[in-house]
Amino acid sequence: MPDKQIPFLFDIPSVAELTEKIKNLLEQNFIDILVEGETSNVNQSRNGHYYFTLKDADASLPCVIWRSTAQRLDINLTDGQQIVVGGDIQVYAPHGRYQMIVNLVQQAGIGKLQQAFEKLKAKLKEEGLFDDSHKVALPKFPERIGVVTSATGAAFQDIRSTLEKRWPLADVKLYHASVQGVNAAPEIVEGINYFSNHKNVDVLIIGRGGGSLEDLWPFNEESVARAVYHCEVPVISAVGHEVDFSISDFVADARAATPTQAAVLAVPDINEIRYMVEDYTKKLEVNTTGAIELYKDRVANMAKSHALLAVKQKMESARSRILTLNEKLEHRTESLVRNRKEHLTKLFHALDKQNPNEPLEKGFARVWQDGKWIRESKTFKKASGFEVEWKDDKISVEK
């Protein structure tokens, strides 16, 4: 044999590394798949787990059903059964083998519906209707909740009773629609479009209780899937039981295993909110009290600091000086007012002395002649008339 060049060691993966790559590849791409075959080598362990092989003429697939799943499915698995199983592919690294972890078991015989389901699922997935980028978050505190389901079904009663317990503040609006039969899908579409067009709810729940694949089929119709996709309101799909999956589940913004769980997803628990508010209130009180005490200590420490004492001394000195200046100002003001009053008194006295009517007040009389006050006898004309003025009267004397 010709020599071959061996690649660098760091290019060669270990068995564990290679197996890990295979594990990631398979487990990430084969999730929630369905497969049909015949059971073989069925073995139930002491722990209650089922180990078996699902085979057909050309291949076989190792499968496991864990005890909790087997109890939930309530199955009695035997060799030679033709069944449809659903689940995830898992790689068991220590044995270097892959197996299917089964979470759904159904008798074969619904092949046509299942094929239609898988065909539509693949088509819509290819178109991007299942992409997370198109999904929106559910509102945290919805005030109005729409429900599209049968008014007489147990699903609506479960939803309503759960909402009343968890979030009695919400207003529940029901749009009655058949959830089984030939009229179901069109009526479901009408209900979805009604809430989408009116935008009179914050979140919308569509669904029904459990049943066979035929019973749940309206929620696998393409028209329903597209109505959910184009709905302007966040949609929760709740069809059947936990093991049931419908096309609407994949398109909706959120999937609930049951109608009751849809109500749980749609609203918060008012009791939890109350506890939360109480907890936050206590934390706020503790933090506020702690902050107040902290700042009290800071103020107390600042009050003892040399810088603050120096400022305080300066303020006391300035206050003392202001008081002194204020006293001086008051004293000078009083002195100035007093001096002004004395000066005014003197002026009043001087004015009184200058008063020409002062002699009249004392009882003297005044002689007027030709409109002039006769102060000296030499200015008095004896041949002319004159007037005599007293304090309270004045008379004329004619010649």
Coordinates of C-alpha atoms in Angstrom, one line a residue:
M1 CA 0.0 0.0 0.0
P2 CA 1.3 3.4 -0.8
D3 CA 2.1 5.6 2.1
K4 CA -0.5 8.2 2.9
Q5 CA 0.3 11.5 4.6
I6 CA -1.2 11.6 8.0
P7 CA -2.9 14.9 8.8
F8 CA -1.8 17.0 11.8
L9 CA -3.0 15.5 15.0
F10 CA -5.1 18.5 16.0
D11 CA -7.2 17.9 12.9
I12 CA -8.3 14.4 14.0
P13 CA -11.2 14.4 16.4
S14 CA -11.5 11.9 19.2
V15 CA -14.3 9.4 19.3
A16 CA -16.1 11.5 21.9
E17 CA -15.7 14.7 19.9
L18 CA -17.0 13.0 16.7
T19 CA -19.9 11.4 18.7
E20 CA -20.7 14.8 20.2
K21 CA -20.9 16.4 16.7
I22 CA -23.2 13.6 15.6
K23 CA -25.3 14.0 18.7
N24 CA -25.7 17.7 18.2
L25 CA -26.6 17.2 14.5
L26 CA -29.2 14.6 15.2
E27 CA -30.7 16.0 18.3
Q28 CA -31.0 19.5 16.9
N29 CA -32.7 18.4 13.7
F30 CA -34.9 15.6 14.8
I31 CA -37.2 17.1 17.4
D32 CA -40.9 16.3 17.8
I33 CA -41.0 13.9 14.9
L34 CA -43.5 11.2 14.0
V35 CA -42.7 7.7 12.7
E36 CA -44.7 4.6 12.0
G37 CA -43.6 1.0 12.4
E38 CA -44.1 -2.4 14.1
T39 CA -43.0 -3.0 17.7
S40 CA -40.4 -5.6 18.3
N41 CA -38.4 -6.8 21.4
V42 CA -40.7 -4.9 23.8
N43 CA -39.2 -5.0 27.3
Q44 CA -40.4 -3.2 30.4
S45 CA -37.8 -2.7 33.0
R46 CA -38.3 -3.0 36.8
N47 CA -38.4 0.8 36.9
G48 CA -41.3 0.9 34.5
H49 CA -39.5 2.1 31.4
Y50 CA -40.3 0.6 28.0
Y51 CA -37.4 -0.4 25.7
F52 CA -38.4 -1.7 22.2
T53 CA -37.5 -1.5 18.5
L54 CA -39.7 0.1 15.9
K55 CA -39.1 -1.6 12.6
D56 CA -40.4 -2.1 9.0
A57 CA -39.1 -4.3 6.2
D58 CA -35.9 -2.3 5.6
A59 CA -34.9 -0.7 8.9
S60 CA -35.2 -0.6 12.7
L61 CA -35.2 2.2 15.3
P62 CA -34.4 1.7 19.0
C63 CA -37.0 3.5 21.2
V64 CA -37.5 4.3 24.9
I65 CA -40.6 5.3 26.7
W66 CA -39.9 6.6 30.2
R67 CA -42.1 5.4 33.1
S68 CA -43.7 8.8 33.7
T69 CA -44.6 9.0 30.0
A70 CA -45.9 5.4 29.9
Q71 CA -48.1 6.2 32.9
R72 CA -49.4 9.3 31.3
L73 CA -50.1 7.6 28.0
D74 CA -51.7 4.6 29.9
I75 CA -50.4 2.1 27.2
N76 CA -49.8 -1.6 27.2
L77 CA -47.1 -2.1 24.7
T78 CA -46.5 -5.6 23.1
D79 CA -44.7 -7.1 20.2
G80 CA -46.2 -6.9 16.8
Q81 CA -48.3 -3.7 17.2
Q82 CA -48.4 -1.3 14.3
I83 CA -48.2 2.1 15.9
V84 CA -47.2 5.8 15.2
V85 CA -44.8 7.2 17.8
G86 CA -43.8 10.8 18.3
G87 CA -40.7 12.1 20.1
D88 CA -37.1 13.3 19.8
I89 CA -34.0 11.5 18.5
Q90 CA -31.3 11.2 21.2
V91 CA -27.7 9.9 20.8
Y92 CA -26.4 7.7 23.7
A93 CA -22.7 8.4 23.4
P94 CA -21.3 5.5 25.6
H95 CA -22.9 2.9 23.2
G96 CA -22.4 5.0 20.1
R97 CA -26.1 4.5 19.1
Y98 CA -29.1 6.7 18.6
Q99 CA -32.6 6.1 19.9
M100 CA -35.9 7.8 19.9
I101 CA -37.3 9.1 23.2
V102 CA -41.0 8.6 22.8
N103 CA -43.7 10.9 24.2
L104 CA -46.6 10.0 22.0
V105 CA -48.0 6.6 20.9
Q106 CA -51.0 6.2 18.6
Q107 CA -52.4 3.2 16.8
A108 CA -51.7 3.3 13.0
G109 CA -54.7 3.8 10.8
I110 CA -54.8 7.6 10.6
G111 CA -52.2 7.6 8.0
K112 CA -54.0 10.0 5.5
L113 CA -54.7 12.6 8.1
Q114 CA -51.2 12.3 9.5
Q115 CA -49.7 12.6 6.0
A116 CA -51.8 15.7 5.4
F117 CA -50.7 17.1 8.7
E118 CA -47.0 16.6 8.0
K119 CA -47.4 17.9 4.4
L120 CA -49.1 21.2 5.6
K121 CA -46.6 21.5 8.5
A122 CA -43.7 21.3 6.1
K123 CA -45.3 23.7 3.7
L124 CA -46.0 26.4 6.3
K125 CA -42.7 25.9 8.0
E126 CA -41.0 26.5 4.6
E127 CA -43.0 29.7 4.2
G128 CA -41.8 30.9 7.6
L129 CA -45.1 30.8 9.4
F130 CA -43.5 29.0 12.3
D131 CA -40.5 31.4 12.6
D132 CA -40.0 32.9 16.1
S133 CA -39.3 36.3 14.4
H134 CA -43.0 36.6 13.7
K135 CA -44.1 35.8 17.2
V136 CA -44.9 38.6 19.7
A137 CA -44.7 38.6 23.5
L138 CA -47.8 38.1 25.5
P139 CA -48.9 41.2 27.5
K140 CA -48.0 41.0 31.2
F141 CA -51.2 42.5 32.6
P142 CA -54.0 42.0 30.0
E143 CA -57.3 43.8 30.7
R144 CA -59.4 42.1 28.0
I145 CA -59.0 38.5 26.9
G146 CA -60.7 37.0 23.8
V147 CA -61.6 33.4 23.5
V148 CA -62.6 31.5 20.3
T149 CA -64.1 28.2 21.2
S150 CA -67.4 26.5 21.7
A151 CA -69.7 28.2 24.3
T152 CA -71.0 24.8 25.5
G153 CA -67.6 23.0 25.7
A154 CA -65.7 22.3 28.9
A155 CA -62.7 24.2 27.5
F156 CA -64.4 27.6 27.9
Q157 CA -65.6 26.8 31.4
D158 CA -62.0 25.8 32.4
I159 CA -60.6 29.0 30.8
R160 CA -63.1 31.2 32.5
S161 CA -62.9 29.7 35.9
T162 CA -59.1 29.8 35.8
L163 CA -59.1 33.5 34.7
E164 CA -61.5 34.4 37.5
K165 CA -59.2 32.8 40.1
R166 CA -55.9 34.1 38.7
W167 CA -56.8 37.5 37.3
P168 CA -60.4 38.6 38.1
L169 CA -59.6 42.1 36.8
A170 CA -59.8 40.9 33.2
D171 CA -62.9 41.1 31.0
V172 CA -63.4 37.9 29.0
K173 CA -65.0 38.1 25.6
L174 CA -66.2 34.8 24.0
Y175 CA -66.7 34.3 20.2
H176 CA -68.6 31.1 19.8
A177 CA -67.3 28.8 17.1
S178 CA -67.7 25.1 16.4
V179 CA -64.6 23.2 17.2
Q180 CA -65.5 20.0 15.4
G181 CA -67.0 19.2 12.1
V182 CA -67.1 20.8 8.6
N183 CA -68.2 24.2 9.9
A184 CA -65.6 24.4 12.6
A185 CA -62.6 25.8 10.6
P186 CA -64.6 28.6 8.9
E187 CA -66.1 29.7 12.2
I188 CA -62.8 29.6 14.0
V189 CA -61.3 31.8 11.2
E190 CA -64.3 34.2 11.6
G191 CA -63.6 34.5 15.4
I192 CA -59.9 35.1 14.9
N193 CA -60.6 37.8 12.2
Y194 CA -63.2 39.4 14.4
F195 CA -60.8 40.1 17.3
S196 CA -58.0 40.9 14.9
N197 CA -60.0 43.6 13.1
H198 CA -61.7 45.1 16.1
K199 CA -58.6 44.9 18.3
N200 CA -60.9 44.9 21.3
V201 CA -58.8 42.4 23.3
D202 CA -55.2 42.3 24.5
V203 CA -54.6 38.6 24.0
L204 CA -56.6 35.8 22.2
I205 CA -57.0 32.2 23.2
I206 CA -58.1 29.6 20.6
G207 CA -58.6 25.9 21.3
R208 CA -60.7 23.1 22.6
G209 CA -60.4 20.0 24.8
G210 CA -58.9 16.7 23.9
G211 CA -60.1 14.3 21.2
S212 CA -59.0 12.1 18.3
L213 CA -56.9 13.5 15.5
E214 CA -60.1 13.8 13.5
D215 CA -61.8 15.8 16.3
L216 CA -58.9 18.2 16.5
W217 CA -58.5 18.5 12.8
P218 CA -60.1 22.0 12.4
F219 CA -57.0 23.5 14.1
N220 CA -54.9 21.8 11.5
E221 CA -56.6 23.5 8.6
E222 CA -54.5 25.9 6.5
S223 CA -57.1 28.7 6.7
V224 CA -57.0 28.6 10.5
A225 CA -53.2 28.7 10.5
R226 CA -53.0 31.7 8.2
A227 CA -55.7 33.5 10.2
V228 CA -53.6 33.0 13.3
Y229 CA -50.4 34.2 11.5
H230 CA -52.1 37.4 10.3
C231 CA -53.9 38.1 13.6
E232 CA -53.1 41.6 15.0
V233 CA -53.6 40.3 18.6
P234 CA -51.2 37.9 20.3
V235 CA -52.6 34.4 20.1
I236 CA -52.3 31.4 22.4
S237 CA -53.2 28.0 20.9
A238 CA -54.6 25.5 23.3
V239 CA -55.8 22.4 21.5
G240 CA -56.4 19.0 23.2
H241 CA -54.1 17.6 25.8
E242 CA -50.4 17.9 26.5
V243 CA -49.5 15.2 23.9
D244 CA -51.6 16.8 21.2
F245 CA -50.0 19.1 18.7
S246 CA -51.8 21.1 16.0
I247 CA -50.7 23.3 13.2
S248 CA -52.1 26.3 15.1
D249 CA -49.8 25.5 18.0
F250 CA -46.8 26.0 15.7
V251 CA -48.1 29.3 14.2
A252 CA -49.4 30.9 17.4
D253 CA -47.4 33.3 19.5
A254 CA -47.6 30.8 22.4
R255 CA -48.7 27.1 22.7
A256 CA -50.5 25.8 25.8
A257 CA -50.8 22.1 26.5
T258 CA -54.4 22.5 27.7
P259 CA -57.1 25.2 27.7
T260 CA -56.5 25.6 31.5
Q261 CA -52.8 26.2 30.9
A262 CA -53.7 28.8 28.2
A263 CA -55.4 30.8 30.9
V264 CA -52.4 30.4 33.1
L265 CA -50.1 31.7 30.3
A266 CA -52.5 34.6 29.5
V267 CA -52.6 36.2 32.9
P268 CA -50.5 36.6 36.0
D269 CA -51.6 35.3 39.4
I270 CA -53.1 38.2 41.4
N271 CA -52.0 36.6 44.6
E272 CA -48.4 36.5 43.4
I273 CA -48.7 40.1 42.4
R274 CA -50.0 40.9 45.9
Y275 CA -47.1 39.1 47.5
M276 CA -44.7 40.8 45.1
V277 CA -46.1 44.3 45.9
E278 CA -45.9 43.5 49.6
D279 CA -42.3 42.2 49.2
Y280 CA -41.3 45.3 47.3
T281 CA -43.0 47.5 49.8
K282 CA -41.0 45.9 52.6
K283 CA -37.8 46.2 50.7
L284 CA -38.6 49.8 50.0
E285 CA -39.2 50.5 53.6
V286 CA -36.0 48.7 54.6
N287 CA -34.0 50.5 51.9
T288 CA -35.5 53.9 52.7
T289 CA -34.9 53.5 56.5
G290 CA -31.4 52.3 55.8
A291 CA -30.7 55.3 53.5
I292 CA -32.1 57.7 56.1
E293 CA -29.9 56.3 58.8
L294 CA -26.9 56.3 56.5
Y295 CA -27.4 60.0 55.6
K296 CA -28.1 60.8 59.3
D297 CA -24.7 59.3 60.1
R298 CA -23.1 61.2 57.3
V299 CA -24.6 64.5 58.4
A300 CA -23.6 63.8 62.0
N301 CA -20.0 63.1 60.9
M302 CA -20.0 66.2 58.7
A303 CA -21.2 68.2 61.7
K304 CA -18.2 67.1 63.7
S305 CA -15.8 67.7 60.9
H306 CA -13.2 70.5 61.2
A307 CA -14.3 72.1 57.9
L308 CA -17.9 72.4 59.0
L309 CA -16.9 73.7 62.5
A310 CA -14.8 76.4 60.8
V311 CA -17.8 77.4 58.6
K312 CA -20.0 77.4 61.7
Q313 CA -17.5 79.7 63.5
K314 CA -17.5 82.0 60.6
M315 CA -21.2 82.1 60.5
E316 CA -21.4 82.8 64.2
S317 CA -18.9 85.6 63.8
A318 CA -20.8 87.1 60.9
R319 CA -24.0 86.8 62.9
S320 CA -22.5 88.6 65.8
R321 CA -21.2 91.3 63.6
I322 CA -24.6 91.7 62.0
L323 CA -26.2 92.0 65.4
T324 CA -23.7 94.7 66.4
L325 CA -24.2 96.6 63.1
N326 CA -28.0 96.3 63.6
E327 CA -27.8 97.8 67.1
K328 CA -25.6 100.7 65.8
L329 CA -28.0 101.3 63.0
E330 CA -31.0 101.4 65.3
H331 CA -29.1 103.7 67.7
R332 CA -28.1 106.1 64.9
T333 CA -31.6 106.0 63.4
E334 CA -33.2 106.9 66.8
S335 CA -30.6 109.7 67.3
L336 CA -31.2 111.1 63.8
V337 CA -35.0 111.0 64.3
R338 CA -34.7 112.7 67.6
N339 CA -32.5 115.4 66.3
R340 CA -34.9 115.9 63.3
K341 CA -37.8 116.2 65.7
E342 CA -36.0 118.8 67.9
H343 CA -35.0 120.8 64.7
L344 CA -38.6 120.7 63.5
T345 CA -39.8 121.9 67.0
K346 CA -37.4 124.8 66.8
L347 CA -38.6 125.7 63.3
F348 CA -42.2 125.6 64.5
H349 CA -41.3 128.0 67.4
A350 CA -39.5 130.3 65.0
L351 CA -42.4 130.2 62.6
D352 CA -44.8 131.1 65.4
K353 CA -42.7 134.1 66.3
Q354 CA -42.8 135.2 62.6
N355 CA -46.5 135.0 62.5
P356 CA -48.0 138.5 61.7
N357 CA -51.2 137.6 63.4
E358 CA -49.6 136.8 66.8
P359 CA -50.4 140.3 68.2
L360 CA -54.0 139.9 67.2
E361 CA -54.1 136.6 69.2
K362 CA -52.8 138.6 72.2
G363 CA -55.6 141.2 72.0
F364 CA -54.0 143.9 70.0
A365 CA -55.6 145.6 66.9
R366 CA -54.2 146.5 63.5
V367 CA -54.9 149.6 61.5
W368 CA -55.2 149.4 57.7
Q369 CA -55.4 152.3 55.3
D370 CA -55.5 152.1 51.5
G371 CA -54.9 148.3 51.8
K372 CA -51.7 148.8 53.8
W373 CA -50.9 147.9 57.4
I374 CA -50.0 151.2 59.2
R375 CA -47.1 150.4 61.4
E376 CA -46.0 154.0 62.2
S377 CA -48.1 157.1 63.0
K378 CA -46.2 159.1 60.4
T379 CA -47.6 157.0 57.6
F380 CA -51.2 157.5 58.9
K381 CA -53.4 159.9 56.9
K382 CA -55.7 161.6 59.3
A383 CA -57.9 163.0 56.6
S384 CA -58.6 159.6 55.0
G385 CA -60.7 156.7 56.2
F386 CA -59.1 153.6 57.7
E387 CA -59.9 150.1 58.9
V388 CA -59.4 148.5 62.3
E389 CA -58.7 144.8 62.5
W390 CA -59.1 142.6 65.6
K391 CA -58.6 138.9 65.9
D392 CA -62.2 138.2 65.3
D393 CA -63.4 141.2 63.2
K394 CA -62.6 144.1 61.0
I395 CA -64.4 147.5 60.7
S396 CA -64.1 150.5 58.5
V397 CA -64.0 154.1 59.7
E398 CA -65.1 156.8 57.2
K399 CA -64.0 160.4 57.4

